[in-house]
Amino acid sequence: MRDIIIIGSGPAGFTAAIYAARAELKPLLIASSVEIGGELMNTTEVENFPGFPEGIMGPDLMGKLQAQAERFGTEVVYDDVVSLDIDGPVKRVTLGNGETHEASALIYATGSAYRKLGLPEEELLSGHGLSWCATCDGFFFRQKTIAVVGGGDSAMEEATFLTRFADKVYVIHRRDSLKASKIMQQRAIDNEKIEFVWNSEVAAIVGETAVTGVTLRDTVTGEERLLELDGLFVAIGNDPRTHLVHGKLELTAEGTIAVDGRTSKTSLPGVFAAGDVIDPHYRQAITAAGSGTVAALDAEHYLAALGNENAAEALLENEFVAVD
Ligand SMILES: Cc1cc2nc3c(=O)[nH]c(=O)nc-3n(C[C@H](O)[C@H](O)[C@H](O)COP(=O)(O)OP(=O)(O)OC[C@H]3O[C@@H](n4cnc5c(N)ncnc54)[C@H](O)[C@@H]3O)c2cc1C
């Protein structure tokens, strides 16, 4: 049996692996069979991850995090976890290929998925004018004309934030009223750079190598028209990837895994969670990485309390660790 298994190969999973591997815990990291490297594999330039003053391409950053985790002895498996047995002291993880792995501690870092429009162009244009994150990509749209799709609080927040950069921000909404809170609505309505496009849905995203516009379909009349744009932000929701732990771990009202205060401790002993799967608010690569650190240190502490020799030694070397 292993000391620790980490599920997820995003910034949270790989950072947890770097810490666990450097503590000689020989982590096994289950990376998934399709999206190895997490959400940043879907983007181009990342300009806000500290340590890269010129910016770095998302896939390059994830390649570096993986190399750093492997350098210290992380074993990476390219498969999906399909079921979990985590109630008892032995945490059992079953993969798509039928193999089962066991460990004393588990770090769950499966991230979250931005809801997509369901259009075929989305994959091609992601990172090329199409984004799901204003904090990440707003800076690329200075003096541009862009649109935000959505009618909730997060769409209003994204649109208002994006007016710092863009000259014009359309808000495309399929109904004639918003579901955002009154205060968020008013802030957006009062902003002279924002124009609402009511009763409209995006029928297609236009652009071969980058977004140049959208085809809008009127939800009442069915008529279609072209709206020229330099960028499109989709803000229609985000789903934490928690389906494997439903009924096993406590969740929050927002659907993220509940953790104890600033720790990564879930409702089950020996099960820790990190990254976007616990975070309804910030959802950034650096916050996910920081959260992965917390999970590795919490897991080390837990293993040391169980009498695991490597974790106990690692803790003695890191006396600053105080997670209780
Ligand atoms: C297009 C885009 C651009 C972005 N740009 C930026 C940016 O510029 N700067 C920034 O700071 N943030 C950016 N973000 C946000 C950032 O990517 C996330 O906050 C961050 O990746 C979250 O890290 P995570 O490790 O929690 O999860 P993720 O990166 O989502 O990784 C989770 C991993 O777990 C895997 N997984 C899930 N279920 C299973 C399973 N059952 N078995 C095995 N593996 C599983 C997934 O496949 C995935 O690989 C961007 C996000 C998107 C979508």
Short mmCIF file of C-alpha atoms in Angstrom, two decimals, residues 13 51 60 82 91 117 120 128 154 156 161 221 254 284 303:
data_model
loop_
_atom_site.label_atom_id
_atom_site.label_comp_id
_atom_site.label_asym_id
_atom_site.label_seq_id
_atom_site.Cartn_x
_atom_site.Cartn_y
_atom_site.Cartn_z
CA GLY A 13 -2.41 18.08 -8.21
CA GLY A 51 8.02 33.63 -11.93
CA ASP A 60 4.46 24.68 -21.21
CA VAL A 82 -13.84 5.72 -12.05
CA LYS A 91 -8.29 4.64 0.48
CA LEU A 117 -21.97 26.89 -25.14
CA PRO A 120 -18.10 23.03 -32.36
CA HIS A 128 -7.71 32.69 -29.43
CA SER A 154 -20.67 36.19 -12.63
CA MET A 156 -22.23 40.97 -14.66
CA PHE A 161 -14.39 44.09 -14.89
CA THR A 221 -38.14 35.58 -33.82
CA GLU A 254 -21.94 26.13 -4.17
CA GLN A 284 -6.72 30.76 -10.54
CA LEU A 303 0.47 10.32 7.82
#
